[in-house]
mmCIF file of N, CA and C in Angstrom:
data_model
loop_
_atom_site.group_PDB
_atom_site.id
_atom_site.type_symbol
_atom_site.label_atom_id
_atom_site.label_comp_id
_atom_site.label_asym_id
_atom_site.label_seq_id
_atom_site.Cartn_x
_atom_site.Cartn_y
_atom_site.Cartn_z
ATOM 1 N N MET A 42 -56.617 69.344 -107.945
ATOM 2 C CA MET A 42 -56.692 70.787 -107.462
ATOM 3 C C MET A 42 -56.940 71.239 -109.238
ATOM 4 N N ALA A 43 -58.119 71.927 -108.864
ATOM 5 C CA ALA A 43 -58.767 72.327 -110.581
ATOM 6 C C ALA A 43 -57.893 73.748 -110.705
ATOM 7 N N THR A 44 -57.740 73.526 -112.136
ATOM 8 C CA THR A 44 -56.781 74.873 -112.516
ATOM 9 C C THR A 44 -57.716 76.207 -112.926
ATOM 10 N N GLU A 45 -57.879 77.477 -113.251
ATOM 11 C CA GLU A 45 -58.493 77.842 -113.604
ATOM 12 C C GLU A 45 -57.800 78.540 -114.821
ATOM 13 N N PRO A 46 -58.728 78.996 -115.523
ATOM 14 C CA PRO A 46 -58.718 79.518 -116.797
ATOM 15 C C PRO A 46 -57.458 80.735 -117.071
ATOM 16 N N GLY A 47 -56.669 81.002 -117.622
ATOM 17 C CA GLY A 47 -55.760 81.824 -117.323
ATOM 18 C C GLY A 47 -54.745 82.202 -116.362
ATOM 19 N N VAL A 48 -54.462 80.954 -115.256
ATOM 20 C CA VAL A 48 -53.274 81.073 -114.722
ATOM 21 C C VAL A 48 -52.765 79.845 -114.986
ATOM 22 N N THR A 49 -51.548 79.942 -114.012
ATOM 23 C CA THR A 49 -50.376 79.165 -114.824
ATOM 24 C C THR A 49 -49.947 78.801 -113.150
ATOM 25 N N ASN A 50 -49.149 78.173 -113.305
ATOM 26 C CA ASN A 50 -48.064 77.790 -112.108
ATOM 27 C C ASN A 50 -46.695 79.025 -111.137
ATOM 28 N N ASN A 51 -47.008 80.037 -112.283
ATOM 29 C CA ASN A 51 -45.397 80.967 -112.589
ATOM 30 C C ASN A 51 -46.142 82.225 -111.717
ATOM 31 N N PRO A 52 -46.065 82.646 -110.584
ATOM 32 C CA PRO A 52 -46.553 83.311 -109.368
ATOM 33 C C PRO A 52 -46.370 84.961 -109.959
ATOM 34 N N ASP A 53 -44.760 84.910 -110.902
ATOM 35 C CA ASP A 53 -44.215 86.355 -111.621
ATOM 36 C C ASP A 53 -44.831 86.518 -113.068
ATOM 37 N N ASP A 54 -45.974 85.805 -113.234
ATOM 38 C CA ASP A 54 -46.808 85.777 -114.640
ATOM 39 C C ASP A 54 -47.678 86.625 -114.686
ATOM 40 N N PRO A 55 -47.631 87.890 -115.747
ATOM 41 C CA PRO A 55 -49.016 88.724 -115.603
ATOM 42 C C PRO A 55 -49.995 88.457 -116.224
ATOM 43 N N SER A 56 -50.085 87.273 -116.721
ATOM 44 C CA SER A 56 -51.631 86.542 -117.016
ATOM 45 C C SER A 56 -52.352 86.521 -115.049
ATOM 46 N N ARG A 57 -51.438 86.219 -114.125
ATOM 47 C CA ARG A 57 -51.900 85.883 -113.291
ATOM 48 C C ARG A 57 -53.270 86.582 -112.709
ATOM 49 N N TRP A 58 -54.439 86.082 -112.416
ATOM 50 C CA TRP A 58 -55.269 86.935 -111.385
ATOM 51 C C TRP A 58 -55.071 87.571 -110.476
ATOM 52 N N HIS A 59 -55.675 88.322 -110.466
ATOM 53 C CA HIS A 59 -55.216 88.755 -108.626
ATOM 54 C C HIS A 59 -57.594 89.401 -108.067
ATOM 55 N N TYR A 60 -57.347 88.736 -107.419
ATOM 56 C CA TYR A 60 -58.504 88.935 -106.544
ATOM 57 C C TYR A 60 -60.329 89.884 -105.025
ATOM 58 N N TYR A 61 -60.008 90.326 -105.668
ATOM 59 C CA TYR A 61 -60.204 91.655 -104.976
ATOM 60 C C TYR A 61 -61.573 91.855 -103.803
ATOM 61 N N ALA A 62 -61.998 91.948 -102.643
ATOM 62 C CA ALA A 62 -62.938 91.607 -102.006
ATOM 63 C C ALA A 62 -63.424 92.924 -101.609
ATOM 64 N N VAL A 63 -64.172 93.429 -101.776
ATOM 65 C CA VAL A 63 -64.879 94.706 -102.034
ATOM 66 C C VAL A 63 -66.319 94.517 -101.614
ATOM 67 N N VAL A 64 -66.409 95.577 -100.399
ATOM 68 C CA VAL A 64 -66.940 95.498 -99.375
ATOM 69 C C VAL A 64 -68.025 96.588 -99.807
ATOM 70 N N GLY A 65 -69.201 96.067 -99.341
ATOM 71 C CA GLY A 65 -70.305 97.610 -99.127
ATOM 72 C C GLY A 65 -71.290 97.561 -97.732
ATOM 73 N N THR A 66 -72.624 98.581 -97.585
ATOM 74 C CA THR A 66 -73.258 98.877 -96.681
ATOM 75 C C THR A 66 -74.706 98.934 -97.353
ATOM 76 N N THR A 67 -75.889 98.171 -97.062
ATOM 77 C CA THR A 67 -76.972 98.822 -97.409
ATOM 78 C C THR A 67 -77.882 99.620 -96.298
ATOM 79 N N VAL A 68 -76.878 100.291 -95.103
ATOM 80 C CA VAL A 68 -77.298 100.639 -94.779
ATOM 81 C C VAL A 68 -77.068 102.558 -94.875
ATOM 82 N N GLY A 69 -77.617 103.354 -94.792
ATOM 83 C CA GLY A 69 -78.057 105.172 -95.249
ATOM 84 C C GLY A 69 -78.145 104.677 -96.798
ATOM 85 N N GLY A 70 -78.991 103.550 -97.456
ATOM 86 C CA GLY A 70 -78.848 104.637 -99.014
ATOM 87 C C GLY A 70 -78.291 103.438 -99.527
ATOM 88 N N GLY A 71 -77.058 103.114 -99.735
ATOM 89 C CA GLY A 71 -76.308 101.967 -99.862
ATOM 90 C C GLY A 71 -74.713 102.878 -100.377
ATOM 91 N N HIS A 72 -73.516 101.842 -100.099
ATOM 92 C CA HIS A 72 -72.424 102.519 -100.151
ATOM 93 C C HIS A 72 -71.162 101.505 -100.532
ATOM 94 N N THR A 73 -70.814 101.545 -101.519
ATOM 95 C CA THR A 73 -69.367 100.799 -101.672
ATOM 96 C C THR A 73 -68.701 101.224 -100.705
ATOM 97 N N LEU A 74 -67.531 100.480 -99.597
ATOM 98 C CA LEU A 74 -67.165 101.010 -99.113
ATOM 99 C C LEU A 74 -65.359 101.004 -99.226
ATOM 100 N N ALA A 75 -65.424 99.857 -99.218
ATOM 101 C CA ALA A 75 -63.554 99.409 -100.073
ATOM 102 C C ALA A 75 -63.359 98.504 -100.527
ATOM 103 N N GLU A 76 -62.599 98.582 -100.636
ATOM 104 C CA GLU A 76 -61.364 96.663 -101.540
ATOM 105 C C GLU A 76 -60.700 96.575 -101.410
ATOM 106 N N PHE A 77 -60.234 94.803 -100.589
ATOM 107 C CA PHE A 77 -59.384 94.799 -99.636
ATOM 108 C C PHE A 77 -58.509 93.562 -100.483
ATOM 109 N N GLY A 78 -57.190 93.175 -101.079
ATOM 110 C CA GLY A 78 -56.822 93.187 -101.693
ATOM 111 C C GLY A 78 -55.410 93.349 -102.288
ATOM 112 N N PRO A 79 -54.838 93.029 -103.465
ATOM 113 C CA PRO A 79 -55.079 92.156 -104.360
ATOM 114 C C PRO A 79 -54.520 90.818 -103.421
ATOM 115 N N HIS A 80 -55.248 89.749 -103.343
ATOM 116 C CA HIS A 80 -55.209 88.508 -103.264
ATOM 117 C C HIS A 80 -54.843 87.783 -104.037
ATOM 118 N N ASP A 81 -54.377 86.363 -103.876
ATOM 119 C CA ASP A 81 -53.715 85.345 -105.027
ATOM 120 C C ASP A 81 -54.527 84.200 -105.857
ATOM 121 N N CYS A 82 -55.597 84.004 -104.302
ATOM 122 C CA CYS A 82 -56.238 83.471 -104.534
ATOM 123 C C CYS A 82 -58.257 83.918 -104.351
ATOM 124 N N ALA A 83 -58.923 83.333 -104.605
ATOM 125 C CA ALA A 83 -59.754 83.894 -104.298
ATOM 126 C C ALA A 83 -60.452 83.979 -102.861
ATOM 127 N N LEU A 84 -59.848 82.073 -102.385
ATOM 128 C CA LEU A 84 -60.307 81.766 -100.658
ATOM 129 C C LEU A 84 -60.197 82.496 -99.744
ATOM 130 N N ALA A 85 -58.629 83.551 -100.417
ATOM 131 C CA ALA A 85 -58.270 84.120 -99.343
ATOM 132 C C ALA A 85 -58.860 85.596 -99.624
ATOM 133 N N ALA A 86 -59.054 85.914 -100.746
ATOM 134 C CA ALA A 86 -60.204 86.930 -100.436
ATOM 135 C C ALA A 86 -61.731 86.922 -100.180
ATOM 136 N N LEU A 87 -61.923 85.369 -100.168
ATOM 137 C CA LEU A 87 -63.339 85.242 -99.707
ATOM 138 C C LEU A 87 -63.184 85.730 -98.530
ATOM 139 N N GLN A 88 -62.477 85.255 -97.081
ATOM 140 C CA GLN A 88 -61.992 85.325 -96.242
ATOM 141 C C GLN A 88 -62.011 86.505 -95.131
ATOM 142 N N VAL A 89 -61.152 87.121 -95.894
ATOM 143 C CA VAL A 89 -61.412 88.536 -95.889
ATOM 144 C C VAL A 89 -63.293 89.539 -95.911
ATOM 145 N N ALA A 90 -63.682 89.347 -97.287
ATOM 146 C CA ALA A 90 -65.044 89.741 -97.625
ATOM 147 C C ALA A 90 -66.140 88.823 -96.063
ATOM 148 N N VAL A 91 -65.951 87.862 -96.035
ATOM 149 C CA VAL A 91 -66.360 86.985 -95.137
ATOM 150 C C VAL A 91 -66.766 87.757 -93.408
ATOM 151 N N HIS A 92 -64.776 87.786 -93.424
ATOM 152 C CA HIS A 92 -64.509 88.298 -91.689
ATOM 153 C C HIS A 92 -65.109 89.967 -91.806
ATOM 154 N N SER A 93 -65.323 90.866 -92.650
ATOM 155 C CA SER A 93 -65.499 91.918 -92.413
ATOM 156 C C SER A 93 -67.298 92.101 -92.160
ATOM 157 N N VAL A 94 -67.654 90.923 -92.534
ATOM 158 C CA VAL A 94 -69.260 91.369 -92.491
ATOM 159 C C VAL A 94 -69.692 91.381 -91.048
ATOM 160 N N ASN A 95 -70.020 92.751 -90.732
ATOM 161 C CA ASN A 95 -70.856 92.903 -89.740
ATOM 162 C C ASN A 95 -69.717 93.964 -88.242
ATOM 163 N N HIS A 96 -68.483 94.327 -89.055
ATOM 164 C CA HIS A 96 -67.557 94.588 -88.587
ATOM 165 C C HIS A 96 -67.802 96.188 -89.766
ATOM 166 N N THR A 97 -66.485 97.222 -89.516
ATOM 167 C CA THR A 97 -66.143 98.036 -90.599
ATOM 168 C C THR A 97 -65.164 97.764 -90.793
ATOM 169 N N ALA A 98 -65.397 98.921 -91.851
ATOM 170 C CA ALA A 98 -64.069 98.408 -92.807
ATOM 171 C C ALA A 98 -63.264 99.171 -93.004
ATOM 172 N N TYR A 99 -63.021 100.423 -91.701
ATOM 173 C CA TYR A 99 -61.979 100.957 -91.222
ATOM 174 C C TYR A 99 -61.559 100.333 -90.242
ATOM 175 N N SER A 100 -61.915 99.132 -89.279
ATOM 176 C CA SER A 100 -61.642 98.319 -88.396
ATOM 177 C C SER A 100 -60.668 96.695 -89.324
ATOM 178 N N ILE A 101 -61.491 96.428 -90.431
ATOM 179 C CA ILE A 101 -60.126 95.693 -91.255
ATOM 180 C C ILE A 101 -59.227 96.396 -91.549
ATOM 181 N N PHE A 102 -58.982 97.493 -92.222
ATOM 182 C CA PHE A 102 -57.835 98.494 -92.303
ATOM 183 C C PHE A 102 -56.977 98.267 -91.103
ATOM 184 N N GLU A 103 -57.595 98.185 -90.359
ATOM 185 C CA GLU A 103 -56.760 98.856 -88.828
ATOM 186 C C GLU A 103 -56.374 97.657 -88.120
ATOM 187 N N GLN A 104 -56.677 96.275 -88.465
ATOM 188 C CA GLN A 104 -56.247 94.590 -88.326
ATOM 189 C C GLN A 104 -55.300 94.698 -89.519
ATOM 190 N N GLY A 105 -54.396 95.718 -90.507
ATOM 191 C CA GLY A 105 -53.447 95.437 -91.734
ATOM 192 C C GLY A 105 -53.812 94.662 -92.727
ATOM 193 N N ILE A 106 -54.787 94.564 -92.656
ATOM 194 C CA ILE A 106 -55.095 93.921 -94.847
ATOM 195 C C ILE A 106 -55.034 95.426 -95.266
ATOM 196 N N ALA A 107 -54.351 95.209 -96.357
ATOM 197 C CA ALA A 107 -54.407 95.908 -97.666
ATOM 198 C C ALA A 107 -55.440 96.451 -98.191
ATOM 199 N N GLY A 108 -56.010 97.344 -99.058
ATOM 200 C CA GLY A 108 -57.115 97.739 -99.583
ATOM 201 C C GLY A 108 -57.268 99.008 -100.137
ATOM 202 N N HIS A 109 -58.110 99.280 -100.038
ATOM 203 C CA HIS A 109 -58.577 101.094 -100.606
ATOM 204 C C HIS A 109 -59.737 101.298 -100.242
ATOM 205 N N MET A 110 -59.871 103.071 -99.542
ATOM 206 C CA MET A 110 -61.380 103.588 -99.231
ATOM 207 C C MET A 110 -61.975 103.996 -100.760
ATOM 208 N N LEU A 111 -63.321 103.530 -101.125
ATOM 209 C CA LEU A 111 -64.115 103.708 -101.794
ATOM 210 C C LEU A 111 -65.027 104.622 -101.444
ATOM 211 N N ALA A 112 -64.805 105.387 -100.524
ATOM 212 C CA ALA A 112 -66.173 106.119 -99.973
ATOM 213 C C ALA A 112 -65.075 107.124 -99.078
ATOM 214 N N ASP A 113 -66.578 108.139 -98.357
ATOM 215 C CA ASP A 113 -65.926 108.867 -97.545
ATOM 216 C C ASP A 113 -65.498 107.930 -96.474
ATOM 217 N N PRO A 114 -64.214 108.655 -95.923
ATOM 218 C CA PRO A 114 -63.367 108.496 -94.766
ATOM 219 C C PRO A 114 -65.012 107.663 -93.576
ATOM 220 N N ALA A 115 -65.364 109.179 -93.034
ATOM 221 C CA ALA A 115 -66.352 109.360 -92.544
ATOM 222 C C ALA A 115 -67.768 108.170 -92.562
ATOM 223 N N ILE A 116 -67.853 108.206 -94.123
ATOM 224 C CA ILE A 116 -68.840 106.462 -93.855
ATOM 225 C C ILE A 116 -68.104 105.011 -93.990
ATOM 226 N N VAL A 117 -66.725 104.827 -94.249
ATOM 227 C CA VAL A 117 -66.454 104.054 -94.228
ATOM 228 C C VAL A 117 -66.025 103.410 -92.062
ATOM 229 N N GLU A 118 -65.870 104.636 -91.859
ATOM 230 C CA GLU A 118 -65.835 104.213 -90.498
ATOM 231 C C GLU A 118 -66.085 103.782 -89.604
ATOM 232 N N ARG A 119 -67.725 104.400 -89.933
ATOM 233 C CA ARG A 119 -69.279 104.531 -88.877
ATOM 234 C C ARG A 119 -69.850 103.473 -89.572
ATOM 235 N N LEU A 120 -70.342 102.440 -90.748
ATOM 236 C CA LEU A 120 -70.898 102.218 -91.603
ATOM 237 C C LEU A 120 -70.769 100.463 -91.499
ATOM 238 N N PRO A 121 -71.449 99.609 -91.212
ATOM 239 C CA PRO A 121 -71.166 98.151 -90.924
ATOM 240 C C PRO A 121 -71.208 97.915 -92.206
ATOM 241 N N VAL A 122 -70.252 96.706 -93.053
ATOM 242 C CA VAL A 122 -70.104 96.049 -94.290
ATOM 243 C C VAL A 122 -70.649 94.608 -93.709
ATOM 244 N N THR A 123 -71.992 94.919 -94.481
ATOM 245 C CA THR A 123 -73.481 94.485 -95.015
ATOM 246 C C THR A 123 -73.267 93.037 -95.965
ATOM 247 N N ASN A 124 -72.333 93.157 -96.607
ATOM 248 C CA ASN A 124 -72.151 92.592 -98.737
ATOM 249 C C ASN A 124 -70.915 92.609 -98.786
ATOM 250 N N PHE A 125 -71.290 91.933 -100.293
ATOM 251 C CA PHE A 125 -69.707 91.808 -100.805
ATOM 252 C C PHE A 125 -69.228 91.493 -101.476
ATOM 253 N N THR A 126 -68.599 91.164 -102.206
ATOM 254 C CA THR A 126 -68.854 90.407 -103.788
ATOM 255 C C THR A 126 -66.886 90.944 -104.136
ATOM 256 N N VAL A 127 -66.175 89.226 -104.064
ATOM 257 C CA VAL A 127 -65.481 88.881 -104.653
ATOM 258 C C VAL A 127 -64.832 88.902 -105.795
ATOM 259 N N GLU A 128 -63.927 89.896 -106.589
ATOM 260 C CA GLU A 128 -63.900 89.787 -108.390
ATOM 261 C C GLU A 128 -62.869 89.838 -108.323
ATOM 262 N N ARG A 129 -62.582 88.624 -109.854
ATOM 263 C CA ARG A 129 -61.590 88.393 -110.133
ATOM 264 C C ARG A 129 -61.070 88.965 -111.845
ATOM 265 N N GLN A 130 -59.614 90.154 -111.372
ATOM 266 C CA GLN A 130 -58.675 91.112 -112.099
ATOM 267 C C GLN A 130 -58.236 90.546 -112.909
ATOM 268 N N HIS A 131 -57.674 91.001 -113.786
ATOM 269 C CA HIS A 131 -56.557 90.877 -114.542
ATOM 270 C C HIS A 131 -55.475 91.761 -113.630
ATOM 271 N N PRO A 132 -54.299 91.859 -113.629
ATOM 272 C CA PRO A 132 -53.123 92.251 -112.704
ATOM 273 C C PRO A 132 -52.598 93.217 -113.006
ATOM 274 N N VAL A 133 -52.818 93.447 -114.940
ATOM 275 C CA VAL A 133 -52.235 94.999 -115.224
ATOM 276 C C VAL A 133 -52.816 95.688 -115.612
ATOM 277 N N THR A 134 -53.963 95.620 -115.825
ATOM 278 C CA THR A 134 -55.127 96.380 -116.632
ATOM 279 C C THR A 134 -55.949 97.147 -115.438
ATOM 280 N N ARG A 135 -56.105 95.488 -114.756
ATOM 281 C CA ARG A 135 -57.182 95.777 -113.816
ATOM 282 C C ARG A 135 -58.398 95.712 -113.756
ATOM 283 N N ALA A 136 -58.445 94.774 -115.258
ATOM 284 C CA ALA A 136 -60.326 94.860 -115.460
ATOM 285 C C ALA A 136 -60.698 93.996 -115.067
ATOM 286 N N PRO A 137 -61.861 93.564 -114.671
ATOM 287 C CA PRO A 137 -62.584 93.145 -113.652
ATOM 288 C C PRO A 137 -63.244 91.379 -114.555
ATOM 289 N N ASP A 138 -63.142 90.363 -114.522
ATOM 290 C CA ASP A 138 -63.378 88.885 -115.707
ATOM 291 C C ASP A 138 -64.830 88.884 -115.186
ATOM 292 N N ALA A 139 -65.308 89.167 -116.140
ATOM 293 C CA ALA A 139 -66.941 89.709 -116.312
ATOM 294 C C ALA A 139 -67.931 88.544 -116.629
ATOM 295 N N ASP A 140 -66.764 87.422 -116.069
ATOM 296 C CA ASP A 140 -67.585 86.109 -116.062
ATOM 297 C C ASP A 140 -67.512 84.776 -114.949
ATOM 298 N N TRP A 141 -66.587 85.842 -113.619
ATOM 299 C CA TRP A 141 -66.544 85.354 -112.677
ATOM 300 C C TRP A 141 -66.915 86.101 -111.493
ATOM 301 N N THR A 142 -67.705 86.322 -110.373
ATOM 302 C CA THR A 142 -67.887 86.901 -109.161
ATOM 303 C C THR A 142 -68.281 85.941 -108.575
ATOM 304 N N LEU A 143 -68.370 86.615 -107.006
ATOM 305 C CA LEU A 143 -69.061 85.727 -105.892
ATOM 306 C C LEU A 143 -69.624 86.720 -104.785
ATOM 307 N N THR A 144 -70.854 86.772 -104.894
ATOM 308 C CA THR A 144 -71.493 88.016 -104.128
ATOM 309 C C THR A 144 -71.768 87.263 -103.036
ATOM 310 N N GLY A 145 -72.233 88.007 -101.705
ATOM 311 C CA GLY A 145 -72.905 87.437 -100.074
ATOM 312 C C GLY A 145 -72.466 89.088 -99.329
ATOM 313 N N GLY A 146 -73.430 88.502 -97.919
ATOM 314 C CA GLY A 146 -73.794 89.248 -97.484
ATOM 315 C C GLY A 146 -73.766 88.821 -95.690
ATOM 316 N N ARG A 147 -74.406 89.538 -94.996
ATOM 317 C CA ARG A 147 -75.162 89.608 -93.562
ATOM 318 C C ARG A 147 -76.545 88.679 -94.379
ATOM 319 N N ARG A 148 -77.120 87.435 -93.369
ATOM 320 C CA ARG A 148 -78.187 87.385 -93.532
ATOM 321 C C ARG A 148 -78.554 87.943 -92.584
ATOM 322 N N THR A 149 -80.069 88.206 -93.306
ATOM 323 C CA THR A 149 -81.308 88.913 -92.660
ATOM 324 C C THR A 149 -82.560 87.550 -92.452
ATOM 325 N N ARG A 150 -82.625 87.586 -90.079
ATOM 326 C CA ARG A 150 -83.457 86.671 -90.306
ATOM 327 C C ARG A 150 -84.700 87.066 -89.925
ATOM 328 N N ARG A 151 -85.207 85.764 -90.789
ATOM 329 C CA ARG A 151 -86.751 86.650 -91.214
ATOM 330 C C ARG A 151 -87.726 86.042 -89.720
ATOM 331 N N VAL A 152 -88.548 87.279 -89.083
ATOM 332 C CA VAL A 152 -89.503 86.322 -87.760
ATOM 333 C C VAL A 152 -90.482 86.155 -88.260
ATOM 334 N N SER A 153 -91.237 85.148 -87.576
ATOM 335 C CA SER A 153 -92.462 84.971 -88.500
ATOM 336 C C SER A 153 -93.424 84.121 -87.123
ATOM 337 N N ALA A 154 -94.359 85.041 -85.848
ATOM 338 C CA ALA A 154 -95.061 84.117 -85.761
ATOM 339 C C ALA A 154 -96.705 84.926 -85.528
ATOM 340 N N ASP A 155 -97.191 83.296 -85.238
ATOM 341 C CA ASP A 155 -98.788 82.814 -85.879
ATOM 342 C C ASP A 155 -98.723 83.151 -84.318
ATOM 343 N N LEU A 156 -99.871 84.647 -84.215
ATOM 344 C CA LEU A 156 -100.486 84.517 -82.360
ATOM 345 C C LEU A 156 -102.052 84.239 -82.765
ATOM 346 N N THR A 157 -102.282 83.483 -83.461
ATOM 347 C CA THR A 157 -103.784 83.215 -83.483
ATOM 348 C C THR A 157 -103.806 82.156 -82.920
ATOM 349 N N ALA A 158 -104.874 81.155 -81.845
ATOM 350 C CA ALA A 158 -105.419 80.711 -80.766
ATOM 351 C C ALA A 158 -106.590 79.922 -81.442
#
């Protein structure tokens, strides 16, 4: 298994990174809705992020996933998650690692039809 810079095998080490799934929406002009975490590994944060797409961030909170609302509760409850970023943050300062990020979101399906005969 590959090791990450700054990560040790000691889970109590304060230099161990924390991962957050930050979810947003493009609906209504775009909003950052919530962050879920901290998670011990990027894969756990990615699983939450991918699962949240096409759901509301509020419904993810209802499933017992720990996190914080980053928008007005009415928006968090109403708008669907359409995109996400997995961030790696320092566990004490919560400063994001500018050299590491993962983004994704809902795929848009382009439908094109050639109706010429």
